[in-house]
């Protein structure tokens, strides 16, 4: 029995190394879907904590520069200094495909003018119009992408929510069954 248990542990360890390597090439959804059933509870927590810590560290680093006034990657996309796959644009908002999609359809929607909206938590009454336009643009994008029957809109606000770019942006996700709870 002990030899069988040792063999099983060795198989799990080998499979885990393979899946961790695969994780580097695929989205976190693939990692979670395949790795978690193979791991013991304590190892699973260690591996997930490592991934979470990387996202948290990146978010905290981004937050430290949030109020610097320097152009964000989104400002550069708006200025067409960085190419993007634009799916919708009007005079107030720009929508483009995420370069690291977390769903078959993953579109980012941003206001063209930041106007102090580095994050949703900084919104003021004067931002009401642009916030509405961003949500309406999400609906238009969902229609264009053929996901209007089911999609999710996500806004990360602040380091605790792992916001990585301090220019308010909406994630429109769809094209697959969404799960609940999301985070």
PDB file of C-alpha atoms in Angstrom:
ATOM      1  CA  UNK A   1       0.000   0.000   0.000  1.00  0.00           C
ATOM      2  CA  UNK A   2       2.810   2.448   0.851  1.00  0.00           C
ATOM      3  CA  UNK A   3       4.496   1.794  -2.506  1.00  0.00           C
ATOM      4  CA  UNK A   4       1.198   2.498  -4.302  1.00  0.00           C
ATOM      5  CA  UNK A   5       0.750   5.734  -2.383  1.00  0.00           C
ATOM      6  CA  UNK A   6       4.326   6.811  -3.201  1.00  0.00           C
ATOM      7  CA  UNK A   7       3.770   6.018  -6.881  1.00  0.00           C
ATOM      8  CA  UNK A   8       0.543   8.046  -6.889  1.00  0.00           C
ATOM      9  CA  UNK A   9       2.307  11.015  -5.264  1.00  0.00           C
ATOM     10  CA  UNK A  10       5.074  10.800  -7.860  1.00  0.00           C
ATOM     11  CA  UNK A  11       2.491  10.787 -10.695  1.00  0.00           C
ATOM     12  CA  UNK A  12       0.709  13.786  -9.197  1.00  0.00           C
ATOM     13  CA  UNK A  13       4.002  15.662  -8.803  1.00  0.00           C
ATOM     14  CA  UNK A  14       4.944  14.944 -12.442  1.00  0.00           C
ATOM     15  CA  UNK A  15       1.509  16.002 -13.684  1.00  0.00           C
ATOM     16  CA  UNK A  16       1.682  19.136 -11.577  1.00  0.00           C
ATOM     17  CA  UNK A  17       5.064  20.149 -12.986  1.00  0.00           C
ATOM     18  CA  UNK A  18       3.664  19.673 -16.499  1.00  0.00           C
ATOM     19  CA  UNK A  19       0.567  21.711 -15.712  1.00  0.00           C
ATOM     20  CA  UNK A  20       2.535  24.481 -14.020  1.00  0.00           C
ATOM     21  CA  UNK A  21       4.645  24.722 -17.182  1.00  0.00           C
ATOM     22  CA  UNK A  22       1.456  24.772 -19.266  1.00  0.00           C
ATOM     23  CA  UNK A  23       0.106  27.554 -17.061  1.00  0.00           C
ATOM     24  CA  UNK A  24       2.896  29.799 -18.282  1.00  0.00           C
ATOM     25  CA  UNK A  25       1.558  29.380 -21.817  1.00  0.00           C
ATOM     26  CA  UNK A  26      -2.185  29.524 -21.094  1.00  0.00           C
ATOM     27  CA  UNK A  27      -4.673  31.565 -19.097  1.00  0.00           C
ATOM     28  CA  UNK A  28      -5.213  30.975 -15.395  1.00  0.00           C
ATOM     29  CA  UNK A  29      -8.577  29.361 -16.199  1.00  0.00           C
ATOM     30  CA  UNK A  30      -6.805  26.339 -17.744  1.00  0.00           C
ATOM     31  CA  UNK A  31      -4.476  26.108 -14.739  1.00  0.00           C
ATOM     32  CA  UNK A  32      -7.344  26.144 -12.256  1.00  0.00           C
ATOM     33  CA  UNK A  33      -9.511  23.736 -14.232  1.00  0.00           C
ATOM     34  CA  UNK A  34      -6.845  21.035 -14.557  1.00  0.00           C
ATOM     35  CA  UNK A  35      -4.501  21.486 -11.616  1.00  0.00           C
ATOM     36  CA  UNK A  36      -6.855  21.840  -8.673  1.00  0.00           C
ATOM     37  CA  UNK A  37      -8.390  18.341  -8.894  1.00  0.00           C
ATOM     38  CA  UNK A  38      -4.877  16.827  -8.778  1.00  0.00           C
ATOM     39  CA  UNK A  39      -3.516  18.595  -5.719  1.00  0.00           C
ATOM     40  CA  UNK A  40      -3.933  18.068  -2.038  1.00  0.00           C
ATOM     41  CA  UNK A  41      -5.550  20.945  -0.201  1.00  0.00           C
ATOM     42  CA  UNK A  42      -2.371  22.307   1.383  1.00  0.00           C
ATOM     43  CA  UNK A  43      -0.380  22.220  -1.887  1.00  0.00           C
ATOM     44  CA  UNK A  44      -3.273  23.796  -3.786  1.00  0.00           C
ATOM     45  CA  UNK A  45      -3.313  26.733  -1.412  1.00  0.00           C
ATOM     46  CA  UNK A  46       0.432  27.219  -1.779  1.00  0.00           C
ATOM     47  CA  UNK A  47       0.281  27.220  -5.586  1.00  0.00           C
ATOM     48  CA  UNK A  48      -2.783  29.504  -5.761  1.00  0.00           C
ATOM     49  CA  UNK A  49      -1.238  31.855  -3.223  1.00  0.00           C
ATOM     50  CA  UNK A  50       1.847  32.151  -5.436  1.00  0.00           C
ATOM     51  CA  UNK A  51      -0.247  33.186  -8.422  1.00  0.00           C
ATOM     52  CA  UNK A  52      -2.301  35.593  -6.354  1.00  0.00           C
ATOM     53  CA  UNK A  53       0.807  37.145  -4.819  1.00  0.00           C
ATOM     54  CA  UNK A  54       2.227  37.892  -8.289  1.00  0.00           C
ATOM     55  CA  UNK A  55      -0.976  39.665  -9.309  1.00  0.00           C
ATOM     56  CA  UNK A  56      -1.064  41.496  -5.992  1.00  0.00           C
ATOM     57  CA  UNK A  57       2.558  42.599  -6.287  1.00  0.00           C
ATOM     58  CA  UNK A  58       1.961  43.881  -9.834  1.00  0.00           C
ATOM     59  CA  UNK A  59      -1.188  45.717  -8.717  1.00  0.00           C
ATOM     60  CA  UNK A  60       0.611  47.345  -5.787  1.00  0.00           C
ATOM     61  CA  UNK A  61       3.462  48.419  -8.066  1.00  0.00           C
ATOM     62  CA  UNK A  62       0.986  49.940 -10.522  1.00  0.00           C
ATOM     63  CA  UNK A  63      -0.844  51.703  -7.669  1.00  0.00           C
ATOM     64  CA  UNK A  64       2.374  53.368  -6.537  1.00  0.00           C
ATOM     65  CA  UNK A  65       2.463  55.238  -9.881  1.00  0.00           C
ATOM     66  CA  UNK A  66      -1.297  55.815 -10.204  1.00  0.00           C
ATOM     67  CA  UNK A  67      -1.241  59.525  -9.432  1.00  0.00           C
ATOM     68  CA  UNK A  68       1.999  60.356 -11.233  1.00  0.00           C
ATOM     69  CA  UNK A  69       0.215  61.868 -14.245  1.00  0.00           C
ATOM     70  CA  UNK A  70       2.391  59.938 -16.670  1.00  0.00           C
ATOM     71  CA  UNK A  71       0.656  58.481 -19.720  1.00  0.00           C
ATOM     72  CA  UNK A  72      -0.674  54.963 -19.241  1.00  0.00           C
ATOM     73  CA  UNK A  73      -0.569  52.231 -21.851  1.00  0.00           C
ATOM     74  CA  UNK A  74      -4.213  53.125 -22.552  1.00  0.00           C
ATOM     75  CA  UNK A  75      -3.293  56.766 -23.236  1.00  0.00           C
ATOM     76  CA  UNK A  76      -0.756  55.464 -25.760  1.00  0.00           C
ATOM     77  CA  UNK A  77      -3.391  53.235 -27.377  1.00  0.00           C
ATOM     78  CA  UNK A  78      -5.777  56.208 -27.651  1.00  0.00           C
ATOM     79  CA  UNK A  79      -2.963  58.257 -29.265  1.00  0.00           C
ATOM     80  CA  UNK A  80      -2.336  55.312 -31.655  1.00  0.00           C
ATOM     81  CA  UNK A  81       1.266  55.072 -30.416  1.00  0.00           C
ATOM     82  CA  UNK A  82       0.607  51.422 -29.544  1.00  0.00           C
ATOM     83  CA  UNK A  83      -1.401  49.291 -31.993  1.00  0.00           C
ATOM     84  CA  UNK A  84      -4.577  47.598 -30.805  1.00  0.00           C
ATOM     85  CA  UNK A  85      -7.435  45.610 -32.271  1.00  0.00           C
ATOM     86  CA  UNK A  86     -10.194  48.216 -31.988  1.00  0.00           C
ATOM     87  CA  UNK A  87     -13.744  46.868 -32.026  1.00  0.00           C
ATOM     88  CA  UNK A  88     -15.657  50.078 -31.240  1.00  0.00           C
ATOM     89  CA  UNK A  89     -14.877  53.767 -31.070  1.00  0.00           C
ATOM     90  CA  UNK A  90     -16.853  56.965 -30.722  1.00  0.00           C
ATOM     91  CA  UNK A  91     -15.905  60.465 -29.629  1.00  0.00           C
ATOM     92  CA  UNK A  92     -15.868  59.518 -25.903  1.00  0.00           C
ATOM     93  CA  UNK A  93     -14.817  55.858 -25.613  1.00  0.00           C
ATOM     94  CA  UNK A  94     -12.527  53.302 -27.209  1.00  0.00           C
ATOM     95  CA  UNK A  95     -12.990  49.513 -27.089  1.00  0.00           C
ATOM     96  CA  UNK A  96     -10.299  47.026 -28.064  1.00  0.00           C
ATOM     97  CA  UNK A  97      -9.393  43.369 -27.566  1.00  0.00           C
ATOM     98  CA  UNK A  98      -7.434  42.442 -24.448  1.00  0.00           C
ATOM     99  CA  UNK A  99      -3.978  41.049 -25.280  1.00  0.00           C
ATOM    100  CA  UNK A 100      -4.328  38.496 -22.460  1.00  0.00           C
ATOM    101  CA  UNK A 101      -7.930  37.300 -22.882  1.00  0.00           C
ATOM    102  CA  UNK A 102      -9.615  35.510 -19.993  1.00  0.00           C
ATOM    103  CA  UNK A 103     -12.603  34.437 -22.129  1.00  0.00           C
ATOM    104  CA  UNK A 104     -13.213  33.830 -25.850  1.00  0.00           C
ATOM    105  CA  UNK A 105     -14.417  37.441 -26.007  1.00  0.00           C
ATOM    106  CA  UNK A 106     -12.469  39.862 -23.795  1.00  0.00           C
ATOM    107  CA  UNK A 107     -12.768  43.523 -24.720  1.00  0.00           C
ATOM    108  CA  UNK A 108     -11.486  46.527 -22.770  1.00  0.00           C
ATOM    109  CA  UNK A 109     -13.495  49.751 -22.869  1.00  0.00           C
ATOM    110  CA  UNK A 110     -11.842  52.994 -21.807  1.00  0.00           C
ATOM    111  CA  UNK A 111     -12.780  56.668 -21.723  1.00  0.00           C
ATOM    112  CA  UNK A 112     -10.696  58.656 -24.201  1.00  0.00           C
ATOM    113  CA  UNK A 113     -10.270  61.413 -21.642  1.00  0.00           C
ATOM    114  CA  UNK A 114      -9.081  60.221 -18.222  1.00  0.00           C
ATOM    115  CA  UNK A 115     -10.256  63.378 -16.399  1.00  0.00           C
ATOM    116  CA  UNK A 116      -9.126  62.094 -12.995  1.00  0.00           C
ATOM    117  CA  UNK A 117     -10.757  58.682 -13.499  1.00  0.00           C
ATOM    118  CA  UNK A 118      -7.762  56.526 -12.704  1.00  0.00           C
ATOM    119  CA  UNK A 119     -10.131  54.087 -10.980  1.00  0.00           C
ATOM    120  CA  UNK A 120     -13.848  53.787 -10.252  1.00  0.00           C
ATOM    121  CA  UNK A 121     -13.214  54.538  -6.587  1.00  0.00           C
ATOM    122  CA  UNK A 122     -12.137  58.064  -7.627  1.00  0.00           C
ATOM    123  CA  UNK A 123     -15.351  58.815  -9.553  1.00  0.00           C
ATOM    124  CA  UNK A 124     -17.191  62.035  -8.781  1.00  0.00           C
ATOM    125  CA  UNK A 125     -20.688  63.228  -9.705  1.00  0.00           C
ATOM    126  CA  UNK A 126     -19.224  65.030 -12.737  1.00  0.00           C
ATOM    127  CA  UNK A 127     -18.168  61.631 -14.156  1.00  0.00           C
ATOM    128  CA  UNK A 128     -21.745  60.326 -14.321  1.00  0.00           C
ATOM    129  CA  UNK A 129     -22.131  60.897 -18.050  1.00  0.00           C
ATOM    130  CA  UNK A 130     -18.932  59.099 -19.084  1.00  0.00           C
ATOM    131  CA  UNK A 131     -19.675  56.205 -16.716  1.00  0.00           C
ATOM    132  CA  UNK A 132     -23.035  55.766 -18.441  1.00  0.00           C
ATOM    133  CA  UNK A 133     -21.404  55.976 -21.867  1.00  0.00           C
ATOM    134  CA  UNK A 134     -18.908  53.271 -20.887  1.00  0.00           C
ATOM    135  CA  UNK A 135     -21.715  50.923 -19.851  1.00  0.00           C
ATOM    136  CA  UNK A 136     -23.698  51.676 -22.996  1.00  0.00           C
ATOM    137  CA  UNK A 137     -20.560  50.972 -25.048  1.00  0.00           C
ATOM    138  CA  UNK A 138     -20.338  47.588 -23.276  1.00  0.00           C
ATOM    139  CA  UNK A 139     -23.808  46.753 -24.593  1.00  0.00           C
ATOM    140  CA  UNK A 140     -22.858  47.847 -28.129  1.00  0.00           C
ATOM    141  CA  UNK A 141     -19.664  45.755 -27.990  1.00  0.00           C
ATOM    142  CA  UNK A 142     -21.637  42.733 -26.735  1.00  0.00           C
ATOM    143  CA  UNK A 143     -23.997  43.087 -29.709  1.00  0.00           C
ATOM    144  CA  UNK A 144     -21.110  43.425 -32.189  1.00  0.00           C
ATOM    145  CA  UNK A 145     -19.364  40.380 -30.705  1.00  0.00           C
ATOM    146  CA  UNK A 146     -22.531  38.258 -30.680  1.00  0.00           C
ATOM    147  CA  UNK A 147     -22.622  37.789 -26.895  1.00  0.00           C
ATOM    148  CA  UNK A 148     -25.498  40.075 -25.942  1.00  0.00           C
ATOM    149  CA  UNK A 149     -27.442  37.072 -24.581  1.00  0.00           C
ATOM    150  CA  UNK A 150     -24.829  36.628 -21.853  1.00  0.00           C
ATOM    151  CA  UNK A 151     -21.763  38.629 -20.920  1.00  0.00           C
ATOM    152  CA  UNK A 152     -20.040  40.037 -17.877  1.00  0.00           C
ATOM    153  CA  UNK A 153     -18.719  43.550 -17.231  1.00  0.00           C
ATOM    154  CA  UNK A 154     -15.885  43.783 -14.700  1.00  0.00           C
ATOM    155  CA  UNK A 155     -14.238  46.875 -13.236  1.00  0.00           C
ATOM    156  CA  UNK A 156     -11.224  46.421 -10.981  1.00  0.00           C
ATOM    157  CA  UNK A 157     -10.808  49.417  -8.684  1.00  0.00           C
ATOM    158  CA  UNK A 158      -7.593  49.759  -6.702  1.00  0.00           C
ATOM    159  CA  UNK A 159      -4.737  47.515  -5.686  1.00  0.00           C
ATOM    160  CA  UNK A 160      -6.947  45.240  -3.547  1.00  0.00           C
ATOM    161  CA  UNK A 161      -8.938  44.413  -6.690  1.00  0.00           C
ATOM    162  CA  UNK A 162      -5.683  43.850  -8.636  1.00  0.00           C
ATOM    163  CA  UNK A 163      -6.143  46.858 -10.906  1.00  0.00           C
ATOM    164  CA  UNK A 164      -3.026  46.971 -13.061  1.00  0.00           C
ATOM    165  CA  UNK A 165      -3.586  50.063 -15.250  1.00  0.00           C
ATOM    166  CA  UNK A 166      -4.702  53.273 -13.569  1.00  0.00           C
ATOM    167  CA  UNK A 167      -6.956  54.536 -16.331  1.00  0.00           C
ATOM    168  CA  UNK A 168     -10.555  53.466 -15.660  1.00  0.00           C
ATOM    169  CA  UNK A 169     -11.443  50.519 -17.859  1.00  0.00           C
ATOM    170  CA  UNK A 170     -14.213  47.962 -18.190  1.00  0.00           C
ATOM    171  CA  UNK A 171     -13.628  44.346 -19.112  1.00  0.00           C
ATOM    172  CA  UNK A 172     -16.395  42.847 -21.254  1.00  0.00           C
ATOM    173  CA  UNK A 173     -16.158  39.055 -21.029  1.00  0.00           C
ATOM    174  CA  UNK A 174     -18.242  36.473 -22.852  1.00  0.00           C
ATOM    175  CA  UNK A 175     -18.361  33.664 -25.348  1.00  0.00           C
ATOM    176  CA  UNK A 176     -18.451  30.980 -22.641  1.00  0.00           C
ATOM    177  CA  UNK A 177     -20.473  30.086 -19.565  1.00  0.00           C
ATOM    178  CA  UNK A 178     -19.512  32.407 -16.721  1.00  0.00           C
ATOM    179  CA  UNK A 179     -19.194  31.018 -13.197  1.00  0.00           C
ATOM    180  CA  UNK A 180     -20.281  32.439  -9.847  1.00  0.00           C
ATOM    181  CA  UNK A 181     -18.806  33.667  -7.594  1.00  0.00           C
ATOM    182  CA  UNK A 182     -16.346  35.400  -9.938  1.00  0.00           C
ATOM    183  CA  UNK A 183     -13.455  36.133  -7.608  1.00  0.00           C
TER     184      UNK A 183
END
